[in-house]
Amino acid sequence: MIELENLVKRFGELTAVDHLSLRVERGEFFAVLGPNAAGKTTTIKVLVGLLRPSSGHARICGWDVERHPLEARRRLAYVPDFPFLYDKLSPQEFFRFTGQLFGMADTLMAERTAELVARFSLDRCLYEPIESLSHGTRQRVAIVSALMHAPEVFVLDEPMVGLDPHHSRVLKDVLKERALAGMTVFLSTHQLSVAEEMADRIGLIHNGRLIAVGTAEELRKMSGTGTALEEAFLILTREDDEEERARRQQHQEVRQDAAPGR
């Protein structure tokens, strides 16, 4: 499972993640929504150990990502929107490389690779150089390599980018199956329909803060609308913008009152 405790990430004067706390249970499918530059990807990069937090803690299955990175990463898989792969390798070579990193036995590696390759239709390109593959195919290679070691926690950042409708459906099915079997899924997406269809709970991040968490129905109630999730998203983020403007105006007034000669 995932624990974020008062997580803060600053870049100079910019606070990209602002005291974010969240707990995602084992087997839960959690989707993160938010406008561009809301802090979703920064939160994910801290969670998977690619960025160090300015303060606070991120834990995977009880292991602090910063203090015990190897223990946390053994239980984790991560697929970004544009995954890095070794272009000169073939998918088959890349899968073997990944399996060896996680200490998988050859028989288990072959068994799991064969199953996932078939589901994601990678048979025809299994021995082609990765550099020759399309973005969507590379995305499928990254997903298969991430799932091979049966991670306890799977973090995905915009995983549908580049996938055709068929393989988007395959990914949804696989994620739901794995979540029902106990894998925790943490997915960031701009596709509200995906979040509404797949997620047990949805978190809404805006201006680096977690402003709402709940089921799609609960988010609609929070926004005061009983219609589409899209309408709830727009209302909640608009209200947050108004609160942020009011806070900044109040802060400016306090600074002006404290200025010399006032």
PDB file of C-alpha atoms in Angstrom:
ATOM      1  CA  MET A   1       0.000   0.000   0.000  1.00  0.00           C
ATOM      2  CA  ILE A   2       0.918   3.663  -0.268  1.00  0.00           C
ATOM      3  CA  GLU A   3       1.316   6.288   2.454  1.00  0.00           C
ATOM      4  CA  LEU A   4       2.045   9.947   1.842  1.00  0.00           C
ATOM      5  CA  GLU A   5       2.544  11.962   5.022  1.00  0.00           C
ATOM      6  CA  ASN A   6       2.685  15.782   4.884  1.00  0.00           C
ATOM      7  CA  LEU A   7       4.610  15.507   1.642  1.00  0.00           C
ATOM      8  CA  VAL A   8       6.215  18.724   0.405  1.00  0.00           C
ATOM      9  CA  LYS A   9       8.346  19.271  -2.682  1.00  0.00           C
ATOM     10  CA  ARG A  10       9.763  22.687  -3.482  1.00  0.00           C
ATOM     11  CA  PHE A  11      11.756  23.903  -6.464  1.00  0.00           C
ATOM     12  CA  GLY A  12      13.235  27.169  -5.260  1.00  0.00           C
ATOM     13  CA  GLU A  13      10.286  29.400  -4.364  1.00  0.00           C
ATOM     14  CA  LEU A  14       7.787  27.155  -6.141  1.00  0.00           C
ATOM     15  CA  THR A  15       5.916  24.656  -3.969  1.00  0.00           C
ATOM     16  CA  ALA A  16       4.929  21.901  -6.379  1.00  0.00           C
ATOM     17  CA  VAL A  17       3.533  19.574  -3.679  1.00  0.00           C
ATOM     18  CA  ASP A  18       2.048  21.251  -0.621  1.00  0.00           C
ATOM     19  CA  HIS A  19       1.667  19.123   2.559  1.00  0.00           C
ATOM     20  CA  LEU A  20      -0.051  16.269   0.790  1.00  0.00           C
ATOM     21  CA  SER A  21      -1.243  13.348   2.931  1.00  0.00           C
ATOM     22  CA  LEU A  22      -2.904  10.231   1.562  1.00  0.00           C
ATOM     23  CA  ARG A  23      -3.259   6.525   2.281  1.00  0.00           C
ATOM     24  CA  VAL A  24      -4.061   3.992  -0.450  1.00  0.00           C
ATOM     25  CA  GLU A  25      -4.846   0.501   0.784  1.00  0.00           C
ATOM     26  CA  ARG A  26      -3.738  -2.877  -0.527  1.00  0.00           C
ATOM     27  CA  GLY A  27      -5.749  -3.868  -3.584  1.00  0.00           C
ATOM     28  CA  GLU A  28      -7.215  -0.387  -4.036  1.00  0.00           C
ATOM     29  CA  PHE A  29      -7.424   1.225  -7.476  1.00  0.00           C
ATOM     30  CA  PHE A  30      -6.734   4.917  -6.883  1.00  0.00           C
ATOM     31  CA  ALA A  31      -6.861   7.509  -9.671  1.00  0.00           C
ATOM     32  CA  VAL A  32      -5.382  11.008  -9.467  1.00  0.00           C
ATOM     33  CA  LEU A  33      -6.907  13.866 -11.430  1.00  0.00           C
ATOM     34  CA  GLY A  34      -5.853  17.488 -11.751  1.00  0.00           C
ATOM     35  CA  PRO A  35      -5.186  20.311 -14.186  1.00  0.00           C
ATOM     36  CA  ASN A  36      -1.825  20.689 -15.905  1.00  0.00           C
ATOM     37  CA  ALA A  37       0.972  21.658 -13.490  1.00  0.00           C
ATOM     38  CA  ALA A  38      -1.185  20.647 -10.512  1.00  0.00           C
ATOM     39  CA  GLY A  39       1.605  18.577  -8.934  1.00  0.00           C
ATOM     40  CA  LYS A  40       0.503  15.075  -9.997  1.00  0.00           C
ATOM     41  CA  THR A  41       3.710  14.014 -11.744  1.00  0.00           C
ATOM     42  CA  THR A  42       5.906  15.590  -9.067  1.00  0.00           C
ATOM     43  CA  THR A  43       4.003  13.643  -6.410  1.00  0.00           C
ATOM     44  CA  ILE A  44       4.511  10.446  -8.384  1.00  0.00           C
ATOM     45  CA  LYS A  45       8.231  11.083  -8.874  1.00  0.00           C
ATOM     46  CA  VAL A  46       8.679  11.540  -5.130  1.00  0.00           C
ATOM     47  CA  LEU A  47       6.614   8.423  -4.482  1.00  0.00           C
ATOM     48  CA  VAL A  48       8.755   6.241  -6.762  1.00  0.00           C
ATOM     49  CA  GLY A  49      12.057   7.696  -5.547  1.00  0.00           C
ATOM     50  CA  LEU A  50      13.024   9.820  -8.554  1.00  0.00           C
ATOM     51  CA  LEU A  51      12.828  13.035  -6.516  1.00  0.00           C
ATOM     52  CA  ARG A  52      13.670  13.631  -2.876  1.00  0.00           C
ATOM     53  CA  PRO A  53      10.949  15.315  -0.815  1.00  0.00           C
ATOM     54  CA  SER A  54      11.640  18.709   0.720  1.00  0.00           C
ATOM     55  CA  SER A  55       9.855  17.394   3.808  1.00  0.00           C
ATOM     56  CA  GLY A  56       7.393  14.699   4.758  1.00  0.00           C
ATOM     57  CA  HIS A  57       7.447  11.003   3.928  1.00  0.00           C
ATOM     58  CA  ALA A  58       6.433   8.595   1.158  1.00  0.00           C
ATOM     59  CA  ARG A  59       6.114   4.894   1.990  1.00  0.00           C
ATOM     60  CA  ILE A  60       5.565   1.795  -0.138  1.00  0.00           C
ATOM     61  CA  CYS A  61       4.249  -1.218   1.804  1.00  0.00           C
ATOM     62  CA  GLY A  62       5.573   0.360   4.996  1.00  0.00           C
ATOM     63  CA  TRP A  63       9.053   1.100   3.624  1.00  0.00           C
ATOM     64  CA  ASP A  64      10.129   4.737   3.516  1.00  0.00           C
ATOM     65  CA  VAL A  65      11.141   5.482  -0.090  1.00  0.00           C
ATOM     66  CA  GLU A  66      13.984   7.796   0.950  1.00  0.00           C
ATOM     67  CA  ARG A  67      15.367   5.812   3.883  1.00  0.00           C
ATOM     68  CA  HIS A  68      14.916   2.301   2.452  1.00  0.00           C
ATOM     69  CA  PRO A  69      14.856   2.794  -1.340  1.00  0.00           C
ATOM     70  CA  LEU A  70      15.748  -0.782  -2.324  1.00  0.00           C
ATOM     71  CA  GLU A  71      13.109  -2.359  -0.117  1.00  0.00           C
ATOM     72  CA  ALA A  72      10.487   0.060  -1.450  1.00  0.00           C
ATOM     73  CA  ARG A  73      11.450  -0.457  -5.102  1.00  0.00           C
ATOM     74  CA  ARG A  74      11.360  -4.253  -4.815  1.00  0.00           C
ATOM     75  CA  ARG A  75       7.640  -3.925  -4.205  1.00  0.00           C
ATOM     76  CA  LEU A  76       7.014  -1.256  -6.810  1.00  0.00           C
ATOM     77  CA  ALA A  77       6.583  -0.869 -10.554  1.00  0.00           C
ATOM     78  CA  TYR A  78       6.404   2.470 -12.355  1.00  0.00           C
ATOM     79  CA  VAL A  79       5.446   3.395 -15.913  1.00  0.00           C
ATOM     80  CA  PRO A  80       5.670   7.096 -16.883  1.00  0.00           C
ATOM     81  CA  ASP A  81       3.897   8.660 -19.856  1.00  0.00           C
ATOM     82  CA  PHE A  82       7.117   8.493 -21.893  1.00  0.00           C
ATOM     83  CA  PRO A  83       9.074   5.515 -20.523  1.00  0.00           C
ATOM     84  CA  PHE A  84      12.811   5.178 -20.878  1.00  0.00           C
ATOM     85  CA  LEU A  85      13.836   1.938 -22.572  1.00  0.00           C
ATOM     86  CA  TYR A  86      17.167   0.645 -23.862  1.00  0.00           C
ATOM     87  CA  ASP A  87      16.702   1.278 -27.568  1.00  0.00           C
ATOM     88  CA  LYS A  88      19.362  -1.143 -28.818  1.00  0.00           C
ATOM     89  CA  LEU A  89      17.766  -4.085 -27.021  1.00  0.00           C
ATOM     90  CA  SER A  90      14.831  -6.071 -28.335  1.00  0.00           C
ATOM     91  CA  PRO A  91      11.710  -6.391 -26.143  1.00  0.00           C
ATOM     92  CA  GLN A  92      12.711  -9.991 -25.372  1.00  0.00           C
ATOM     93  CA  GLU A  93      16.165  -8.874 -24.220  1.00  0.00           C
ATOM     94  CA  PHE A  94      14.663  -6.031 -22.208  1.00  0.00           C
ATOM     95  CA  PHE A  95      12.236  -8.379 -20.452  1.00  0.00           C
ATOM     96  CA  ARG A  96      15.086 -10.708 -19.531  1.00  0.00           C
ATOM     97  CA  PHE A  97      17.148  -7.772 -18.266  1.00  0.00           C
ATOM     98  CA  THR A  98      14.221  -6.596 -16.113  1.00  0.00           C
ATOM     99  CA  GLY A  99      13.559 -10.077 -14.759  1.00  0.00           C
ATOM    100  CA  GLN A 100      17.193 -10.490 -13.766  1.00  0.00           C
ATOM    101  CA  LEU A 101      17.136  -7.149 -11.935  1.00  0.00           C
ATOM    102  CA  PHE A 102      14.344  -8.517  -9.756  1.00  0.00           C
ATOM    103  CA  GLY A 103      16.069 -11.868  -9.273  1.00  0.00           C
ATOM    104  CA  MET A 104      13.431 -13.874 -11.122  1.00  0.00           C
ATOM    105  CA  ALA A 105      14.114 -17.516 -11.975  1.00  0.00           C
ATOM    106  CA  ASP A 106      14.353 -18.240 -15.706  1.00  0.00           C
ATOM    107  CA  THR A 107      11.284 -20.490 -15.732  1.00  0.00           C
ATOM    108  CA  LEU A 108       9.127 -17.947 -13.915  1.00  0.00           C
ATOM    109  CA  MET A 109      10.439 -15.167 -16.136  1.00  0.00           C
ATOM    110  CA  ALA A 110       9.569 -17.114 -19.299  1.00  0.00           C
ATOM    111  CA  GLU A 111       6.117 -18.050 -18.003  1.00  0.00           C
ATOM    112  CA  ARG A 112       5.090 -14.524 -17.049  1.00  0.00           C
ATOM    113  CA  THR A 113       6.625 -12.956 -20.151  1.00  0.00           C
ATOM    114  CA  ALA A 114       4.775 -15.351 -22.455  1.00  0.00           C
ATOM    115  CA  GLU A 115       1.439 -14.596 -20.794  1.00  0.00           C
ATOM    116  CA  LEU A 116       1.852 -10.812 -20.876  1.00  0.00           C
ATOM    117  CA  VAL A 117       3.359 -10.713 -24.393  1.00  0.00           C
ATOM    118  CA  ALA A 118       0.310 -12.551 -25.702  1.00  0.00           C
ATOM    119  CA  ARG A 119      -2.152 -10.243 -23.936  1.00  0.00           C
ATOM    120  CA  PHE A 120      -0.437  -7.084 -25.169  1.00  0.00           C
ATOM    121  CA  SER A 121       0.107  -8.417 -28.729  1.00  0.00           C
ATOM    122  CA  LEU A 122       3.908  -8.095 -28.719  1.00  0.00           C
ATOM    123  CA  ASP A 123       4.662 -11.431 -30.414  1.00  0.00           C
ATOM    124  CA  ARG A 124       5.514  -9.941 -33.808  1.00  0.00           C
ATOM    125  CA  CYS A 125       8.026  -7.401 -32.509  1.00  0.00           C
ATOM    126  CA  LEU A 126       9.604  -9.479 -29.757  1.00  0.00           C
ATOM    127  CA  TYR A 127      13.013  -9.591 -31.464  1.00  0.00           C
ATOM    128  CA  GLU A 128      12.986  -6.176 -33.166  1.00  0.00           C
ATOM    129  CA  PRO A 129      15.144  -3.315 -31.815  1.00  0.00           C
ATOM    130  CA  ILE A 130      13.101  -1.173 -29.433  1.00  0.00           C
ATOM    131  CA  GLU A 131      14.267   1.942 -31.270  1.00  0.00           C
ATOM    132  CA  SER A 132      12.276   0.790 -34.323  1.00  0.00           C
ATOM    133  CA  LEU A 133       8.973   0.536 -32.411  1.00  0.00           C
ATOM    134  CA  SER A 134       6.144   3.059 -32.304  1.00  0.00           C
ATOM    135  CA  HIS A 135       5.375   5.003 -29.136  1.00  0.00           C
ATOM    136  CA  GLY A 136       2.321   2.869 -28.404  1.00  0.00           C
ATOM    137  CA  THR A 137       4.287  -0.348 -28.814  1.00  0.00           C
ATOM    138  CA  ARG A 138       7.078   0.953 -26.594  1.00  0.00           C
ATOM    139  CA  GLN A 139       4.429   1.789 -24.012  1.00  0.00           C
ATOM    140  CA  ARG A 140       3.203  -1.815 -24.100  1.00  0.00           C
ATOM    141  CA  VAL A 141       6.780  -3.065 -23.691  1.00  0.00           C
ATOM    142  CA  ALA A 142       7.165  -0.853 -20.611  1.00  0.00           C
ATOM    143  CA  ILE A 143       3.900  -2.123 -19.128  1.00  0.00           C
ATOM    144  CA  VAL A 144       4.832  -5.775 -19.652  1.00  0.00           C
ATOM    145  CA  SER A 145       8.282  -5.285 -18.117  1.00  0.00           C
ATOM    146  CA  ALA A 146       6.699  -3.537 -15.121  1.00  0.00           C
ATOM    147  CA  LEU A 147       4.199  -6.326 -14.478  1.00  0.00           C
ATOM    148  CA  MET A 148       6.637  -9.239 -14.867  1.00  0.00           C
ATOM    149  CA  HIS A 149       7.717  -9.384 -11.233  1.00  0.00           C
ATOM    150  CA  ALA A 150       4.120  -9.086  -9.938  1.00  0.00           C
ATOM    151  CA  PRO A 151       4.604  -5.803  -8.036  1.00  0.00           C
ATOM    152  CA  GLU A 152       2.614  -5.107  -4.901  1.00  0.00           C
ATOM    153  CA  VAL A 153       2.213  -1.462  -5.971  1.00  0.00           C
ATOM    154  CA  PHE A 154       1.902  -0.271  -9.577  1.00  0.00           C
ATOM    155  CA  VAL A 155       2.246   3.461 -10.280  1.00  0.00           C
ATOM    156  CA  LEU A 156       1.289   4.739 -13.730  1.00  0.00           C
ATOM    157  CA  ASP A 157       1.445   8.295 -15.085  1.00  0.00           C
ATOM    158  CA  GLU A 158      -0.853   8.781 -18.098  1.00  0.00           C
ATOM    159  CA  PRO A 159      -0.468   5.161 -19.244  1.00  0.00           C
ATOM    160  CA  MET A 160      -3.086   5.404 -22.017  1.00  0.00           C
ATOM    161  CA  VAL A 161      -0.985   7.904 -24.002  1.00  0.00           C
ATOM    162  CA  GLY A 162      -0.174   6.288 -27.342  1.00  0.00           C
ATOM    163  CA  LEU A 163      -2.280   3.170 -26.764  1.00  0.00           C
ATOM    164  CA  ASP A 164      -4.952   2.290 -29.310  1.00  0.00           C
ATOM    165  CA  PRO A 165      -8.491   1.540 -28.049  1.00  0.00           C
ATOM    166  CA  HIS A 166      -7.915  -2.222 -28.058  1.00  0.00           C
ATOM    167  CA  HIS A 167      -4.780  -2.120 -25.913  1.00  0.00           C
ATOM    168  CA  SER A 168      -6.259   0.551 -23.663  1.00  0.00           C
ATOM    169  CA  ARG A 169      -9.003  -1.957 -22.930  1.00  0.00           C
ATOM    170  CA  VAL A 170      -6.457  -4.715 -22.352  1.00  0.00           C
ATOM    171  CA  LEU A 171      -4.560  -2.517 -19.885  1.00  0.00           C
ATOM    172  CA  LYS A 172      -7.752  -1.631 -18.026  1.00  0.00           C
ATOM    173  CA  ASP A 173      -8.679  -5.305 -17.755  1.00  0.00           C
ATOM    174  CA  VAL A 174      -5.221  -6.312 -16.521  1.00  0.00           C
ATOM    175  CA  LEU A 175      -5.099  -3.515 -13.937  1.00  0.00           C
ATOM    176  CA  LYS A 176      -8.535  -4.379 -12.599  1.00  0.00           C
ATOM    177  CA  GLU A 177      -7.647  -8.083 -12.407  1.00  0.00           C
ATOM    178  CA  ARG A 178      -4.408  -7.333 -10.557  1.00  0.00           C
ATOM    179  CA  ALA A 179      -6.139  -4.941  -8.159  1.00  0.00           C
ATOM    180  CA  LEU A 180      -8.763  -7.580  -7.334  1.00  0.00           C
ATOM    181  CA  ALA A 181      -5.863  -9.974  -6.639  1.00  0.00           C
ATOM    182  CA  GLY A 182      -4.323  -7.508  -4.147  1.00  0.00           C
ATOM    183  CA  MET A 183      -2.085  -5.172  -6.176  1.00  0.00           C
ATOM    184  CA  THR A 184      -2.403  -1.481  -5.311  1.00  0.00           C
ATOM    185  CA  VAL A 185      -2.832   0.701  -8.412  1.00  0.00           C
ATOM    186  CA  PHE A 186      -1.992   4.421  -8.350  1.00  0.00           C
ATOM    187  CA  LEU A 187      -2.871   5.985 -11.697  1.00  0.00           C
ATOM    188  CA  SER A 188      -2.601   9.595 -12.854  1.00  0.00           C
ATOM    189  CA  THR A 189      -4.755  10.507 -15.825  1.00  0.00           C
ATOM    190  CA  HIS A 190      -6.444  13.381 -17.641  1.00  0.00           C
ATOM    191  CA  GLN A 191      -9.128  10.994 -18.878  1.00  0.00           C
ATOM    192  CA  LEU A 192     -11.982  11.457 -16.440  1.00  0.00           C
ATOM    193  CA  SER A 193     -13.865   8.559 -18.026  1.00  0.00           C
ATOM    194  CA  VAL A 194     -11.020   6.189 -17.134  1.00  0.00           C
ATOM    195  CA  ALA A 195     -11.010   7.367 -13.511  1.00  0.00           C
ATOM    196  CA  GLU A 196     -14.782   7.069 -13.235  1.00  0.00           C
ATOM    197  CA  GLU A 197     -14.853   3.614 -14.818  1.00  0.00           C
ATOM    198  CA  MET A 198     -11.881   2.056 -13.041  1.00  0.00           C
ATOM    199  CA  ALA A 199     -11.111   3.710  -9.715  1.00  0.00           C
ATOM    200  CA  ASP A 200     -12.329   2.718  -6.273  1.00  0.00           C
ATOM    201  CA  ARG A 201     -11.459   6.255  -5.167  1.00  0.00           C
ATOM    202  CA  ILE A 202     -10.340   9.410  -6.932  1.00  0.00           C
ATOM    203  CA  GLY A 203      -8.045  12.145  -5.624  1.00  0.00           C
ATOM    204  CA  LEU A 204      -8.135  15.666  -7.020  1.00  0.00           C
ATOM    205  CA  ILE A 205      -4.829  17.569  -6.871  1.00  0.00           C
ATOM    206  CA  HIS A 206      -4.664  21.293  -7.593  1.00  0.00           C
ATOM    207  CA  ASN A 207      -1.961  23.856  -6.830  1.00  0.00           C
ATOM    208  CA  GLY A 208       0.040  21.082  -5.183  1.00  0.00           C
ATOM    209  CA  ARG A 209      -2.701  20.278  -2.678  1.00  0.00           C
ATOM    210  CA  LEU A 210      -5.036  17.329  -2.384  1.00  0.00           C
ATOM    211  CA  ILE A 211      -8.340  19.203  -2.428  1.00  0.00           C
ATOM    212  CA  ALA A 212     -10.777  16.292  -2.578  1.00  0.00           C
ATOM    213  CA  VAL A 213     -10.783  12.491  -2.208  1.00  0.00           C
ATOM    214  CA  GLY A 214     -13.660  10.080  -2.676  1.00  0.00           C
ATOM    215  CA  THR A 215     -15.620   7.952  -5.080  1.00  0.00           C
ATOM    216  CA  ALA A 216     -16.907   9.559  -8.273  1.00  0.00           C
ATOM    217  CA  GLU A 217     -20.318   9.864  -6.623  1.00  0.00           C
ATOM    218  CA  GLU A 218     -18.820  11.471  -3.509  1.00  0.00           C
ATOM    219  CA  LEU A 219     -16.926  14.013  -5.632  1.00  0.00           C
ATOM    220  CA  ARG A 220     -20.147  14.909  -7.421  1.00  0.00           C
ATOM    221  CA  LYS A 221     -21.823  15.495  -4.044  1.00  0.00           C
ATOM    222  CA  MET A 222     -18.890  17.625  -2.854  1.00  0.00           C
ATOM    223  CA  SER A 223     -19.283  19.825  -5.921  1.00  0.00           C
ATOM    224  CA  GLY A 224     -23.048  20.119  -5.465  1.00  0.00           C
ATOM    225  CA  THR A 225     -23.794  18.518  -8.812  1.00  0.00           C
ATOM    226  CA  GLY A 226     -25.330  15.153  -9.527  1.00  0.00           C
ATOM    227  CA  THR A 227     -24.210  15.111 -13.144  1.00  0.00           C
ATOM    228  CA  ALA A 228     -20.964  14.055 -14.838  1.00  0.00           C
ATOM    229  CA  LEU A 229     -17.612  13.792 -13.083  1.00  0.00           C
ATOM    230  CA  GLU A 230     -16.301  16.369 -15.551  1.00  0.00           C
ATOM    231  CA  GLU A 231     -18.690  18.970 -14.146  1.00  0.00           C
ATOM    232  CA  ALA A 232     -17.645  18.112 -10.586  1.00  0.00           C
ATOM    233  CA  PHE A 233     -13.963  18.427 -11.595  1.00  0.00           C
ATOM    234  CA  LEU A 234     -14.525  21.870 -13.110  1.00  0.00           C
ATOM    235  CA  ILE A 235     -16.505  23.127 -10.122  1.00  0.00           C
ATOM    236  CA  LEU A 236     -14.047  21.868  -7.507  1.00  0.00           C
ATOM    237  CA  THR A 237     -10.974  23.242  -9.275  1.00  0.00           C
ATOM    238  CA  ARG A 238     -12.700  26.571  -9.936  1.00  0.00           C
ATOM    239  CA  GLU A 239     -13.577  26.906  -6.252  1.00  0.00           C
ATOM    240  CA  ASP A 240      -9.987  26.115  -5.355  1.00  0.00           C
ATOM    241  CA  ASP A 241      -8.766  28.821  -7.732  1.00  0.00           C
ATOM    242  CA  GLU A 242     -11.074  31.330  -6.037  1.00  0.00           C
ATOM    243  CA  GLU A 243      -9.803  30.283  -2.591  1.00  0.00           C
ATOM    244  CA  GLU A 244      -6.207  30.611  -3.773  1.00  0.00           C
ATOM    245  CA  ARG A 245      -6.837  34.084  -5.156  1.00  0.00           C
ATOM    246  CA  ALA A 246      -8.505  35.150  -1.896  1.00  0.00           C
ATOM    247  CA  ARG A 247      -5.597  33.757   0.142  1.00  0.00           C
ATOM    248  CA  ARG A 248      -3.038  35.573  -1.989  1.00  0.00           C
ATOM    249  CA  GLN A 249      -5.041  38.824  -1.768  1.00  0.00           C
ATOM    250  CA  GLN A 250      -5.183  38.518   2.028  1.00  0.00           C
ATOM    251  CA  HIS A 251      -1.430  37.824   2.155  1.00  0.00           C
ATOM    252  CA  GLN A 252      -0.747  40.889  -0.005  1.00  0.00           C
ATOM    253  CA  GLU A 253      -2.898  43.085   2.249  1.00  0.00           C
ATOM    254  CA  VAL A 254      -1.026  41.861   5.345  1.00  0.00           C
ATOM    255  CA  ARG A 255       2.324  42.646   3.673  1.00  0.00           C
ATOM    256  CA  GLN A 256       1.125  46.133   2.710  1.00  0.00           C
ATOM    257  CA  ASP A 257      -0.113  46.830   6.259  1.00  0.00           C
ATOM    258  CA  ALA A 258       3.260  45.731   7.642  1.00  0.00           C
ATOM    259  CA  ALA A 259       5.246  47.903   5.220  1.00  0.00           C
ATOM    260  CA  PRO A 260       7.349  50.775   6.693  1.00  0.00           C
ATOM    261  CA  GLY A 261       5.389  53.991   7.156  1.00  0.00           C
ATOM    262  CA  ARG A 262       2.005  52.242   7.339  1.00  0.00           C
TER     263      ARG A 262
END
